[in-house]
Short mmCIF file of C-alpha atoms in Angstrom, two decimals:
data_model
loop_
_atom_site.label_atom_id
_atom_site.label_comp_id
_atom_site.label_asym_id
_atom_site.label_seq_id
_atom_site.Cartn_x
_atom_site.Cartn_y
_atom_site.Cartn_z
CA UNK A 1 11.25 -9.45 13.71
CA UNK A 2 8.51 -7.10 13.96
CA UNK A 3 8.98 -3.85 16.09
CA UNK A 4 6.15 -2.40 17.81
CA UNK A 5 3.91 0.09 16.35
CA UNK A 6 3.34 3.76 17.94
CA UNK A 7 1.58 6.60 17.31
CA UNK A 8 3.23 9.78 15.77
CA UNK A 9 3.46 12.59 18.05
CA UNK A 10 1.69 16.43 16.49
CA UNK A 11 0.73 14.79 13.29
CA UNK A 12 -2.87 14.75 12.02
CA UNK A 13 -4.77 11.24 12.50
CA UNK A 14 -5.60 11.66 8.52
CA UNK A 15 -2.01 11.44 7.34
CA UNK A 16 -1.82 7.79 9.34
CA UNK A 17 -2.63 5.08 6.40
CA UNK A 18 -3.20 1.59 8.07
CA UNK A 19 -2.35 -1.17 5.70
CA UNK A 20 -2.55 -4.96 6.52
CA UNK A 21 1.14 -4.76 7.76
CA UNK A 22 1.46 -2.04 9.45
CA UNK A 23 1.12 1.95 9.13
CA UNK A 24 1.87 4.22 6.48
CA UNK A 25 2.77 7.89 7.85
CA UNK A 26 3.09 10.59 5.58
CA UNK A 27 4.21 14.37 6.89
CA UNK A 28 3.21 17.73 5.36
CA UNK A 29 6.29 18.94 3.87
CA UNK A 30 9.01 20.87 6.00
CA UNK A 31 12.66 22.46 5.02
CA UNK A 32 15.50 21.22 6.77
CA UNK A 33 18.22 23.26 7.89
CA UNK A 34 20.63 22.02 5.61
CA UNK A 35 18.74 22.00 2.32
CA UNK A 36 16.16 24.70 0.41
CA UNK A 37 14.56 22.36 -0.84
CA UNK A 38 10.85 21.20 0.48
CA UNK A 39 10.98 16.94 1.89
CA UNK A 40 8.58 15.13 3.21
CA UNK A 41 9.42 11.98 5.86
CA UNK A 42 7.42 8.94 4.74
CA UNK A 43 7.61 6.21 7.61
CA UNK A 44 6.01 2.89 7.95
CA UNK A 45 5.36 1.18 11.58
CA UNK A 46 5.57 -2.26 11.09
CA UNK A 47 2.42 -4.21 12.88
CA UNK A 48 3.07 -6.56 15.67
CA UNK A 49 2.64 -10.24 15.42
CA UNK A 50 -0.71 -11.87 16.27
CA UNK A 51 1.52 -14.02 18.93
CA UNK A 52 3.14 -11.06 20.63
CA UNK A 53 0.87 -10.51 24.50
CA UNK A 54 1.21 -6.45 23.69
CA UNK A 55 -0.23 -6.74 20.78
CA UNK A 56 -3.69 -5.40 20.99
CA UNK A 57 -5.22 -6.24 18.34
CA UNK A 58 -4.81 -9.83 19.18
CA UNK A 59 -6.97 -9.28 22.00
CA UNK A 60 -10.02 -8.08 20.10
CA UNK A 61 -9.40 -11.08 17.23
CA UNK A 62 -12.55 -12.90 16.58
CA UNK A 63 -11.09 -16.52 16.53
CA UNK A 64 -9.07 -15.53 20.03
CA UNK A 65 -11.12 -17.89 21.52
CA UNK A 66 -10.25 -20.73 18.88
CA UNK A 67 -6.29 -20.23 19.26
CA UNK A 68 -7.42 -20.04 23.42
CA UNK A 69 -8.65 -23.60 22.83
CA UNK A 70 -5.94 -24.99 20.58
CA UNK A 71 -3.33 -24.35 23.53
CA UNK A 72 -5.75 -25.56 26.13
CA UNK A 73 -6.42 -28.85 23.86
CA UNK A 74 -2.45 -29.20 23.43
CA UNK A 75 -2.04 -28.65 27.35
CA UNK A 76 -4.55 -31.37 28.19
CA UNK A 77 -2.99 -33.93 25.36
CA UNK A 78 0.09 -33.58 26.98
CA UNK A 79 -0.88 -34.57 30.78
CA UNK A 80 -2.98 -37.24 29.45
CA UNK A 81 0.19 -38.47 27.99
CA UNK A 82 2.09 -38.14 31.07
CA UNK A 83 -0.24 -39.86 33.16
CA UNK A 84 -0.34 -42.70 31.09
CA UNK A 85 3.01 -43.24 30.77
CA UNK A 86 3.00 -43.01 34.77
CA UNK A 87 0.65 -45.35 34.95
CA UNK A 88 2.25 -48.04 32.55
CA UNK A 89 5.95 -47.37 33.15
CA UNK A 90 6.10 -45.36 36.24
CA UNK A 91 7.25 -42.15 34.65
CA UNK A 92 6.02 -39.74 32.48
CA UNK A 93 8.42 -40.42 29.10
CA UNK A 94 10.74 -43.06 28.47
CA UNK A 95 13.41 -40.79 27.02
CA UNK A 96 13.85 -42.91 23.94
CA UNK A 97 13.86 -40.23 21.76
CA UNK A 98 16.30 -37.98 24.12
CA UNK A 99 18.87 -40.59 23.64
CA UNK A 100 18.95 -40.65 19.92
CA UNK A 101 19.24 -36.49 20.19
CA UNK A 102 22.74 -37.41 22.63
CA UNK A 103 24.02 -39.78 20.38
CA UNK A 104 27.25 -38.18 18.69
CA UNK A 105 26.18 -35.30 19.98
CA UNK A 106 29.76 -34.06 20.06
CA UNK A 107 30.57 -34.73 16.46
CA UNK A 108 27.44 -34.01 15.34
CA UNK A 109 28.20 -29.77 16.78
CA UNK A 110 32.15 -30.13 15.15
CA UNK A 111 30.22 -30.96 11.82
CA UNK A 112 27.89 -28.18 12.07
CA UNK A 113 30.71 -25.64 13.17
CA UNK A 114 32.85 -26.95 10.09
CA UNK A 115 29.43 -26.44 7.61
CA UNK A 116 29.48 -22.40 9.15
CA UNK A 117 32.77 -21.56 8.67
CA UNK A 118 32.60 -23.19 5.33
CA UNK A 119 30.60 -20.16 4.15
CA UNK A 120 33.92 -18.14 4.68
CA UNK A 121 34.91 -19.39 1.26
CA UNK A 122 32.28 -16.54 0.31
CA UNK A 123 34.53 -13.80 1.48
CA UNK A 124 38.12 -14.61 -0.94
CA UNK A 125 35.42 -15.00 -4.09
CA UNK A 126 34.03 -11.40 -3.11
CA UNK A 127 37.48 -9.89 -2.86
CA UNK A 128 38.01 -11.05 -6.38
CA UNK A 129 35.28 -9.95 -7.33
CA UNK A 130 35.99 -6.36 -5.59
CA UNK A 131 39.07 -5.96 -6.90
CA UNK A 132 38.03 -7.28 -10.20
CA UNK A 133 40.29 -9.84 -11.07
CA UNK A 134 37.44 -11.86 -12.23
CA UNK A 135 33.81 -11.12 -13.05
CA UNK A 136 30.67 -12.38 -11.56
CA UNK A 137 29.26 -13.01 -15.23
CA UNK A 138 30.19 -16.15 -15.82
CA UNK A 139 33.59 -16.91 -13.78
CA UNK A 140 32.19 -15.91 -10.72
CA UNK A 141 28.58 -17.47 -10.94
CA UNK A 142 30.41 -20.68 -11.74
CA UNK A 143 32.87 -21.01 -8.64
CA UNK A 144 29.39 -20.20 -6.52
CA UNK A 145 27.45 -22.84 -7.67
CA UNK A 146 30.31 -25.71 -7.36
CA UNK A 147 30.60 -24.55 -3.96
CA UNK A 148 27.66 -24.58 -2.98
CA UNK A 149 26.91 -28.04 -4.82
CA UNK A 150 30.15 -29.44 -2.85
CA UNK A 151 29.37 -27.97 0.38
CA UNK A 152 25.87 -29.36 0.12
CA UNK A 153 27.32 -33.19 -1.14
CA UNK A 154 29.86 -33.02 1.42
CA UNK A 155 27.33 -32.51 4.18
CA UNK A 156 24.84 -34.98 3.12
CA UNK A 157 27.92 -37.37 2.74
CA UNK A 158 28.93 -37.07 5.76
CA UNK A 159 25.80 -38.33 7.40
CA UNK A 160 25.36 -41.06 5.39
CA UNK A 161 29.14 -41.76 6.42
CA UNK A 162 28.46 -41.14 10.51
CA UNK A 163 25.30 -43.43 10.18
CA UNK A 164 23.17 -41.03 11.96
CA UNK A 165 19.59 -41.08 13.07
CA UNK A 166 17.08 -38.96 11.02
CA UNK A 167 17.21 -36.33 13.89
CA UNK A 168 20.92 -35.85 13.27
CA UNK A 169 20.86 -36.41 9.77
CA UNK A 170 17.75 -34.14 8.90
CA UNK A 171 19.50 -31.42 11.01
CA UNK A 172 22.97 -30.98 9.26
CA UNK A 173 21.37 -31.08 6.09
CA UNK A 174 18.63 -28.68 6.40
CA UNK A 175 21.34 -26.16 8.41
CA UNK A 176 23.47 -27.01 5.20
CA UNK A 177 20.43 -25.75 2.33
CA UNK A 178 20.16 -22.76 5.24
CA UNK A 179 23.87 -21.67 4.73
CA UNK A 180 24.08 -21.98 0.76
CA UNK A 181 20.72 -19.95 0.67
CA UNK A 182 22.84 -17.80 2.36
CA UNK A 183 25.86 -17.80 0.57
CA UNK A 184 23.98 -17.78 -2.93
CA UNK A 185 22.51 -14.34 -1.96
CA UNK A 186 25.61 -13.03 -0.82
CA UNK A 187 27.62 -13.89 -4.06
CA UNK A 188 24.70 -13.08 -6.72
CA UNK A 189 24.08 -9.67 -4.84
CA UNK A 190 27.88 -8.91 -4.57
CA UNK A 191 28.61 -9.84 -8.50
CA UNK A 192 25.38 -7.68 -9.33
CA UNK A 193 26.75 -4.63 -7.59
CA UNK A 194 30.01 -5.61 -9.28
CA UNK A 195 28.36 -5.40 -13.00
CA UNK A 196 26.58 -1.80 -11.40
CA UNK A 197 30.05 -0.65 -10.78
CA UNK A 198 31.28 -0.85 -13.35
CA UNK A 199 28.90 0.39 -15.77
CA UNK A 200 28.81 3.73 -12.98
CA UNK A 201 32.67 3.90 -14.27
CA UNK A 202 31.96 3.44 -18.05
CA UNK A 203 28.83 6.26 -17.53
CA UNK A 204 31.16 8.25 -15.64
CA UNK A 205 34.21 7.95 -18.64
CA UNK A 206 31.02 9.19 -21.23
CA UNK A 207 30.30 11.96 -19.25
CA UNK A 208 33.41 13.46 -19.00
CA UNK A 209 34.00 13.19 -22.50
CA UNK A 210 30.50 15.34 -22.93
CA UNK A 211 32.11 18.07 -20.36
CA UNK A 212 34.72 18.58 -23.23
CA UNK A 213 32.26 20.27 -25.71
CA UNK A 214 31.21 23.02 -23.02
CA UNK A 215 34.91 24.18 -21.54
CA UNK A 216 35.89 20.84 -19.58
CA UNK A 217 34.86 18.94 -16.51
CA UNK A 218 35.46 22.04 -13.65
CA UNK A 219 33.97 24.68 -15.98
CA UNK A 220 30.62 22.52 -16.38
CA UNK A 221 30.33 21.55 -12.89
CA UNK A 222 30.72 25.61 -12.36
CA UNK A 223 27.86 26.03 -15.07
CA UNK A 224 25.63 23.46 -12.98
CA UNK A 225 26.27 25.03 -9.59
CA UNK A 226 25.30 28.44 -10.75
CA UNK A 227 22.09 26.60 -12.60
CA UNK A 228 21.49 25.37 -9.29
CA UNK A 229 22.24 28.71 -7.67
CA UNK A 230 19.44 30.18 -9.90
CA UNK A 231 16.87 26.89 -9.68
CA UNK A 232 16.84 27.78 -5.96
CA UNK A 233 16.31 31.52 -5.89
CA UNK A 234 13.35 31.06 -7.62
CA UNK A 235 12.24 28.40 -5.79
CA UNK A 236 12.95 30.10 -2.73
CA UNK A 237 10.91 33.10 -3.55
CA UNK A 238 7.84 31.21 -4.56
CA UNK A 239 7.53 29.07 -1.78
CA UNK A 240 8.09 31.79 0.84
CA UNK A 241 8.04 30.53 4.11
CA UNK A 242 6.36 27.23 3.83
CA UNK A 243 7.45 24.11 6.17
CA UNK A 244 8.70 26.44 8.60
CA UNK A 245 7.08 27.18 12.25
CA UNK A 246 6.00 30.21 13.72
CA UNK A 247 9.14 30.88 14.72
CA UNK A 248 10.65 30.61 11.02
CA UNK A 249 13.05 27.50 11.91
CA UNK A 250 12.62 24.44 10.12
CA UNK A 251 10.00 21.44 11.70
CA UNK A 252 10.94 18.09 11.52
CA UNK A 253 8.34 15.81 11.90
CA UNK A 254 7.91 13.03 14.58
CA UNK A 255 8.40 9.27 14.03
CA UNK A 256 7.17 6.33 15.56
CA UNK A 257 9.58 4.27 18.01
CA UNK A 258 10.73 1.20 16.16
CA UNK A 259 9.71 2.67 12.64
CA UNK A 260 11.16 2.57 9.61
CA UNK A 261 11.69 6.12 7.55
CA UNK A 262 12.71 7.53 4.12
CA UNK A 263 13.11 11.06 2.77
CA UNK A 264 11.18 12.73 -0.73
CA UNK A 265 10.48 15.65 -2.54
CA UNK A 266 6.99 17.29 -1.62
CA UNK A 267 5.47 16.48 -5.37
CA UNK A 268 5.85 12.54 -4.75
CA UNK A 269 4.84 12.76 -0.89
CA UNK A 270 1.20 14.40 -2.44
CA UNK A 271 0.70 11.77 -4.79
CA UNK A 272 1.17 9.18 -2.28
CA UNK A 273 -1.00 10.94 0.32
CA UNK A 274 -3.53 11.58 -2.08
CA UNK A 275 -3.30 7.32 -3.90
CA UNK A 276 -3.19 5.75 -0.18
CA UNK A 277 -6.46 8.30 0.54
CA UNK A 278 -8.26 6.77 -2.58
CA UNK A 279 -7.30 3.18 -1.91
CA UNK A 280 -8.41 3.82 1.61
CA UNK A 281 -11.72 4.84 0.31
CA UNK A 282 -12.11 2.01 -2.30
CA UNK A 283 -11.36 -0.78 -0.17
CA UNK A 284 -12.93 0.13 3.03
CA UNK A 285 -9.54 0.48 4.96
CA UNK A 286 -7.20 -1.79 3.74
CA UNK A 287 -4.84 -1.21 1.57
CA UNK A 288 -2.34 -3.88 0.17
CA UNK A 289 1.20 -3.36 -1.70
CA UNK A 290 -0.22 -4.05 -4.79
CA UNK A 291 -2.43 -0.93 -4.62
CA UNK A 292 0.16 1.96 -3.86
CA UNK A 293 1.11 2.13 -7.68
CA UNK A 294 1.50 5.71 -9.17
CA UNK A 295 1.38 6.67 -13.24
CA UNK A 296 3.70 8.68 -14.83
CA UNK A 297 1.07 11.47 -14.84
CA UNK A 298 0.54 11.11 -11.02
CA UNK A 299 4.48 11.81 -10.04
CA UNK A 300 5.72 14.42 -12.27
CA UNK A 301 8.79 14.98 -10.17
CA UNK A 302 11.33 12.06 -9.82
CA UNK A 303 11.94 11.14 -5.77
CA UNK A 304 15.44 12.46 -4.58
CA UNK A 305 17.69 10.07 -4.61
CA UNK A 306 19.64 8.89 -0.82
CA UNK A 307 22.69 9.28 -3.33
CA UNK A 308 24.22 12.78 -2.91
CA UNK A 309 23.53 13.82 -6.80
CA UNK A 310 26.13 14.80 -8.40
CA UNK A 311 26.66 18.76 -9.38
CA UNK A 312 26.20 18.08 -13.41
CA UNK A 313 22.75 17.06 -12.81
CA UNK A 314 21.72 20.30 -12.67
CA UNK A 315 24.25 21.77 -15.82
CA UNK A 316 21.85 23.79 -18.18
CA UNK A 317 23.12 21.53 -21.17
CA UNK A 318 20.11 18.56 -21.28
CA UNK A 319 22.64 16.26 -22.76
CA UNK A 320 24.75 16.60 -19.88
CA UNK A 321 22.13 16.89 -17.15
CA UNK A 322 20.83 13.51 -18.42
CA UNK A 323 24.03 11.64 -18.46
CA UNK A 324 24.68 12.89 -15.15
CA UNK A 325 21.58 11.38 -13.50
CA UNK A 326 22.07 8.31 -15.50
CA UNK A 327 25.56 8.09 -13.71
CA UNK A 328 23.76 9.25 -10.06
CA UNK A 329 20.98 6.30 -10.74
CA UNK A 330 23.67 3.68 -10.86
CA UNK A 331 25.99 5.09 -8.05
CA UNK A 332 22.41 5.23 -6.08
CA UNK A 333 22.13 1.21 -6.77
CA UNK A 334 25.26 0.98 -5.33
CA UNK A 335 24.32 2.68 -1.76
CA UNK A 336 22.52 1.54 1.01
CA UNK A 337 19.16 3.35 2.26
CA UNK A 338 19.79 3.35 5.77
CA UNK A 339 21.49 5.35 7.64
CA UNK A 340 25.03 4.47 7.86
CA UNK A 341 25.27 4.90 3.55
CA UNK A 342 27.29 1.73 2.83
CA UNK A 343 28.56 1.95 -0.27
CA UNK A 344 29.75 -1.28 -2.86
CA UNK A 345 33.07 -2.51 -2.16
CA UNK A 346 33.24 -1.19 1.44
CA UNK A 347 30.61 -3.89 2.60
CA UNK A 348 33.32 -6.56 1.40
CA UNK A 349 34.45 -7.18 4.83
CA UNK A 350 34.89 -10.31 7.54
CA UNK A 351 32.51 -7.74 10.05
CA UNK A 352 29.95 -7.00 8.01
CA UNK A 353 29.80 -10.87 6.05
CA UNK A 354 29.97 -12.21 10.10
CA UNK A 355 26.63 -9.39 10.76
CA UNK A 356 25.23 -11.28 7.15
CA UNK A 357 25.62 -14.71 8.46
CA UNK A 358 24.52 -14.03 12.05
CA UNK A 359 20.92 -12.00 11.60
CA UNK A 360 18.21 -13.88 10.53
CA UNK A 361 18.09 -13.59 7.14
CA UNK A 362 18.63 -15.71 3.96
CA UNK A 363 18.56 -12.18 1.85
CA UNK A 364 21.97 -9.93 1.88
CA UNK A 365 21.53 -6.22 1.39
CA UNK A 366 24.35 -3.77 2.27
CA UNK A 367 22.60 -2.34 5.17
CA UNK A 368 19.92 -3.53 7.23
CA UNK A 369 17.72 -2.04 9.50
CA UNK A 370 18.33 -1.95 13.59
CA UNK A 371 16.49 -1.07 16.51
CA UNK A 372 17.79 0.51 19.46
CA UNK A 373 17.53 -1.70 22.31
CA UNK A 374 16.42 -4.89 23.21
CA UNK A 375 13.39 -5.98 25.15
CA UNK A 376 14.20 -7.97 27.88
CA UNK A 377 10.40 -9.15 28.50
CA UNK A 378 10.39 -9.69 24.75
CA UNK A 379 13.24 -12.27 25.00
CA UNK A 380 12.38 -13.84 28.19
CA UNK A 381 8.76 -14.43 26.34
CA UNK A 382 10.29 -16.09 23.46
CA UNK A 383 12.57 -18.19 25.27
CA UNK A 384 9.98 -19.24 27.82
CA UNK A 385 7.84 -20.05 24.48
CA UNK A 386 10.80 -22.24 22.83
CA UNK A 387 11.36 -24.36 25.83
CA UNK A 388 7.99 -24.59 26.62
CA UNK A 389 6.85 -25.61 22.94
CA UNK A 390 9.75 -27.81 22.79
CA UNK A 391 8.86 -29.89 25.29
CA UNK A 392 5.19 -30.62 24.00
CA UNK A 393 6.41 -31.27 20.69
CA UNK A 394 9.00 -33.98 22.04
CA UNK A 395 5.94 -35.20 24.20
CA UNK A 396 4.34 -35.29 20.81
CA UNK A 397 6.88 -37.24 19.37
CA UNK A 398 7.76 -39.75 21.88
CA UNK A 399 4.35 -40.70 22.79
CA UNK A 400 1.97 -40.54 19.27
CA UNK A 401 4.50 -41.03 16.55
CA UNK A 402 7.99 -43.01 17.65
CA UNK A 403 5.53 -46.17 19.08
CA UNK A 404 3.15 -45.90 15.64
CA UNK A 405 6.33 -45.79 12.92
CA UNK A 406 5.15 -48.15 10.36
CA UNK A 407 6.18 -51.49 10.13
CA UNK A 408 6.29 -54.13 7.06
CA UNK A 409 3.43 -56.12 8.22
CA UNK A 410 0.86 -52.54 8.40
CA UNK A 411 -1.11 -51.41 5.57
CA UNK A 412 -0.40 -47.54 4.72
CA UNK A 413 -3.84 -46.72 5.69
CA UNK A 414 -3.17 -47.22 8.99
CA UNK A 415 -0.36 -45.95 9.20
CA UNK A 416 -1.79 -42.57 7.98
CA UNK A 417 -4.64 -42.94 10.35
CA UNK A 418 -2.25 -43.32 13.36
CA UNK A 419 0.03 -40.36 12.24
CA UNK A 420 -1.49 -38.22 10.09
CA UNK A 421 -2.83 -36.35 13.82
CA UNK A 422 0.25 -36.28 15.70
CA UNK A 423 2.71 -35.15 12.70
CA UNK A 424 0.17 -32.57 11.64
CA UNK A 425 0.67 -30.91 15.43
CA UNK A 426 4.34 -31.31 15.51
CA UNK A 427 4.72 -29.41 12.00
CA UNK A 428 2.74 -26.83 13.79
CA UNK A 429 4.97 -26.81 16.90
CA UNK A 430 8.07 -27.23 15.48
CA UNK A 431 6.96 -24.19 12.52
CA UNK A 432 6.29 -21.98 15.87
CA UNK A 433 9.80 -22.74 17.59
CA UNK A 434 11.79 -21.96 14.37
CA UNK A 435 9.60 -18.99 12.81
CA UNK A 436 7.87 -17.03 16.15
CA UNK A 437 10.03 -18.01 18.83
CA UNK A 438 13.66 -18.65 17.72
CA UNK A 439 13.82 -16.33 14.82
CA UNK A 440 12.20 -13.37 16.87
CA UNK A 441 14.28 -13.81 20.06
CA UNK A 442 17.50 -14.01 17.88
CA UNK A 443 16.47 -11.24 15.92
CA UNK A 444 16.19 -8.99 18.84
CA UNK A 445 19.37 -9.86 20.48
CA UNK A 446 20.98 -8.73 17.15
CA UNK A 447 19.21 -5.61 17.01
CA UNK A 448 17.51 -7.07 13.34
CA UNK A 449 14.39 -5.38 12.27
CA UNK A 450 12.48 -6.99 9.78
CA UNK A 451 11.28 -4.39 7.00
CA UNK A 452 9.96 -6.18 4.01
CA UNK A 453 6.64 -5.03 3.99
CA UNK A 454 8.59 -1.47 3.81
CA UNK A 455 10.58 -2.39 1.04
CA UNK A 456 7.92 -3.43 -0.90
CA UNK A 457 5.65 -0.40 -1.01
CA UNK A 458 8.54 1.88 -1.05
CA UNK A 459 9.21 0.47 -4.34
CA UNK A 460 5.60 0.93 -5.34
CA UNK A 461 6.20 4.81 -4.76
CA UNK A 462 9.74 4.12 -6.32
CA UNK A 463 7.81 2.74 -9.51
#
């Protein structure tokens, strides 16, 4: 779902980036209360989609006028259709089609409740997995894939069993391929963070062999905290009093409503400000993902980690230092980025698995990104759009492709000539019910904000 796109509040129109999904904000580094240490807030505002009515960009779109006709074209098709079928049968559609949706419609909603809850066979193999009494590599990859091969065969079995129509038929197994999408990225993503967690224990078991040769484990973490203690005194006194107001307090920046945000030391915050200024400039205003790459020479400073890092990393002894953030980098793997922090095995629950299967998405992640209300105007548009849409693509159907299906005595030209037209407008209907109307509405009664684009250039800066 995209969420709408707002300008920041006190922040300088340079430090806005706009990219071709969205806009990049980057803030002049501040100190927060709780922390010495300079941040900066990078946030991206995700851009609104071409089909939303407040989006305003839409409105100044040079083929406006062409999208303008395609509806008006579609509009007239449709009451030409209707008055024909007045005209010939004394109503507008003969329902033919409606009748094959009814038949076993009952059954047909049993089966599809029986495919949903199938996927709870995800949850007992994730348990395992949590409490390790078997391994994702190779026991666990194994059980995934027969279920998923069985629940797929017993779906498309049972079809072929019911006798149903291709509307029935095409249904439960495309909802089945949805669900074991599903439940292949819960598993995989589950017995990855399994194989994370425990290396984080084996890196953990090396380190605190390493704390032997300086005194043992609470005399090096008292070694790092005085490091520390001495790291921030001097950084304390060169920086003075920067990121603070006049008032000597510390300034958060402003966000955009809807927007997506992450936290990062000042060094990697001027390297982005300064690539995204350059790529600007280069490409005349648009800037893609592929562009906001940095060299080793460009980030001298690693970006702090949302993982609280542990105490060691800072212990004067390199060895140690190093094996601690080696240890912090795979604990950090193991933690979400937003901000509840969900940490690997605490996701493994029926709540958060139910959140998984209900948002729409066919990728899990531990955490994903919410917005704070829903838009009733934005539902009642996308609901008004499905029904609306629905009914010219069953006009669509009914009228130019049900009467034209191909018969033994037609030549295949023909029959691509007669329905090459009206299936190329219902895949472009039916594409707009499932991807801009249904997905959106749903996603914004589950508070599901979409942040891909995010994700992607925040591992650019990552990289």
């Amino acid at each position: 779902m995209e969420t709408p796109s707002t300008p920041v509040k006190n922040r300088p129109e340079s430090e806005a980036f706009k990219t071709s999904e969205g806009t990049l904000y980057v803030s002049k580094p501040y100190r927060p209360k709780a922390s010495k240490k300079l941040r900066a807030l990078i946030t991206f505002a995700p851009r609104k989609s071409h089909f939303d009515i407040s989006n305003e960009s839409s409105g100044t779109n040079e083929f406006r006028g062409f999208f303008s006709l395609f509806w008006i074209s579609i509009f007239i098709f449709t009451i030409r259709a209707y008055v024909q079928g007045i005209e010939s049968s004394g109503r507008p559609l003969n329902l033919a089609l409606a009748t094959m949706f009814s038949q076993d419609a009952i059954m047909l909603a049993i089966s599809d409740l029986v495919l949903v809850l199938s996927t709870c066979v995800c949850l007992p193999l994730a348990y395992a997995m949590k409490k390790r009494w078997i391994r994702y590599y190779w026991t666990g990859m194994i059980i995934q894939h027969v279920l998923q091969s069985s629940i797929l065969a017993g779906a498309i079995t049972w079809t072929f069993n019911r006798k149903w129509p291709w509307v029935q038929s095409g249904f439960l197994t495309l909802h089945s391929l949805v669900m074991i999408m599903k439940m292949h990225s819960y598993i995989s993503v589950n017995g990855q963070l399994q194989l994370t967690g425990m290396q984080s224990d084996e890196a953990l078991q090396v380190l605190r062999r390493a704390t032997n040769t300086v005194g043992g484990w609470d005399q090096a973490i008292n070694d790092a905290k005085a490091h520390r203690a001495e790291l921030d005194a001097a950084a304390g006194q060169s920086s003075g009093s920067e990121g603070a107001d006049s008032n000597g307090t510390p300034s958060t920046p402003d966000v955009p409503e809807g927007s997506t945000t992450s936290y990062t030391d000042a060094a990697t915050a001027q390297a982005l400000r300064k690539r995204l200024s350059s790529v600007s400039q280069a490409t005349n205003g648009y800037i893609a993902v592929s562009d906001i790459r940095f060299t080793k020479s460009e980030v001298d400073k690693p970006k702090e980690s949302v993982f609280e890092a542990h105490p060691l990393v800072d212990h004067p002894d390199e060895r140690i230092a190093e094996l601690a953030k080696d240890y912090c980098d795979l604990r950090s793997e193991l933690t979400s980025t937003g901000p509840a922090r969900v940490t690997w095995p605490d996701n493994i629950t029926i709540k958060n698995f139910a959140d998984y299967m209900l948002v729409p998405t066919l990728v899990y992640e531990l955490e994903y990104p919410r917005t704070d209300r829903i838009r009733p105007i934005y539902v009642f548009e996308k609901t008004v759009a499905t029904f609306g849409t629905f009914a010219l693509l069953y006009t669509v159907t009914e009228t130019f492709i049900l009467p034209y299906t191909p018969t033994y005595d037609q030549s295949i030209l023909r029959s691509l000539l007669d329905l090459a037209l009206p299936f190329m407008i219902a895949y472009l209907l039916l594409f707009f019910i499932i991807f801009e109307c249904i997905c959106n509405g749903f996603a914004e009664l589950s508070f599901f904000a979409d942040r891909q684009f995010y994700e992607d250039w925040y591992g650019c800066v990552r990289s």
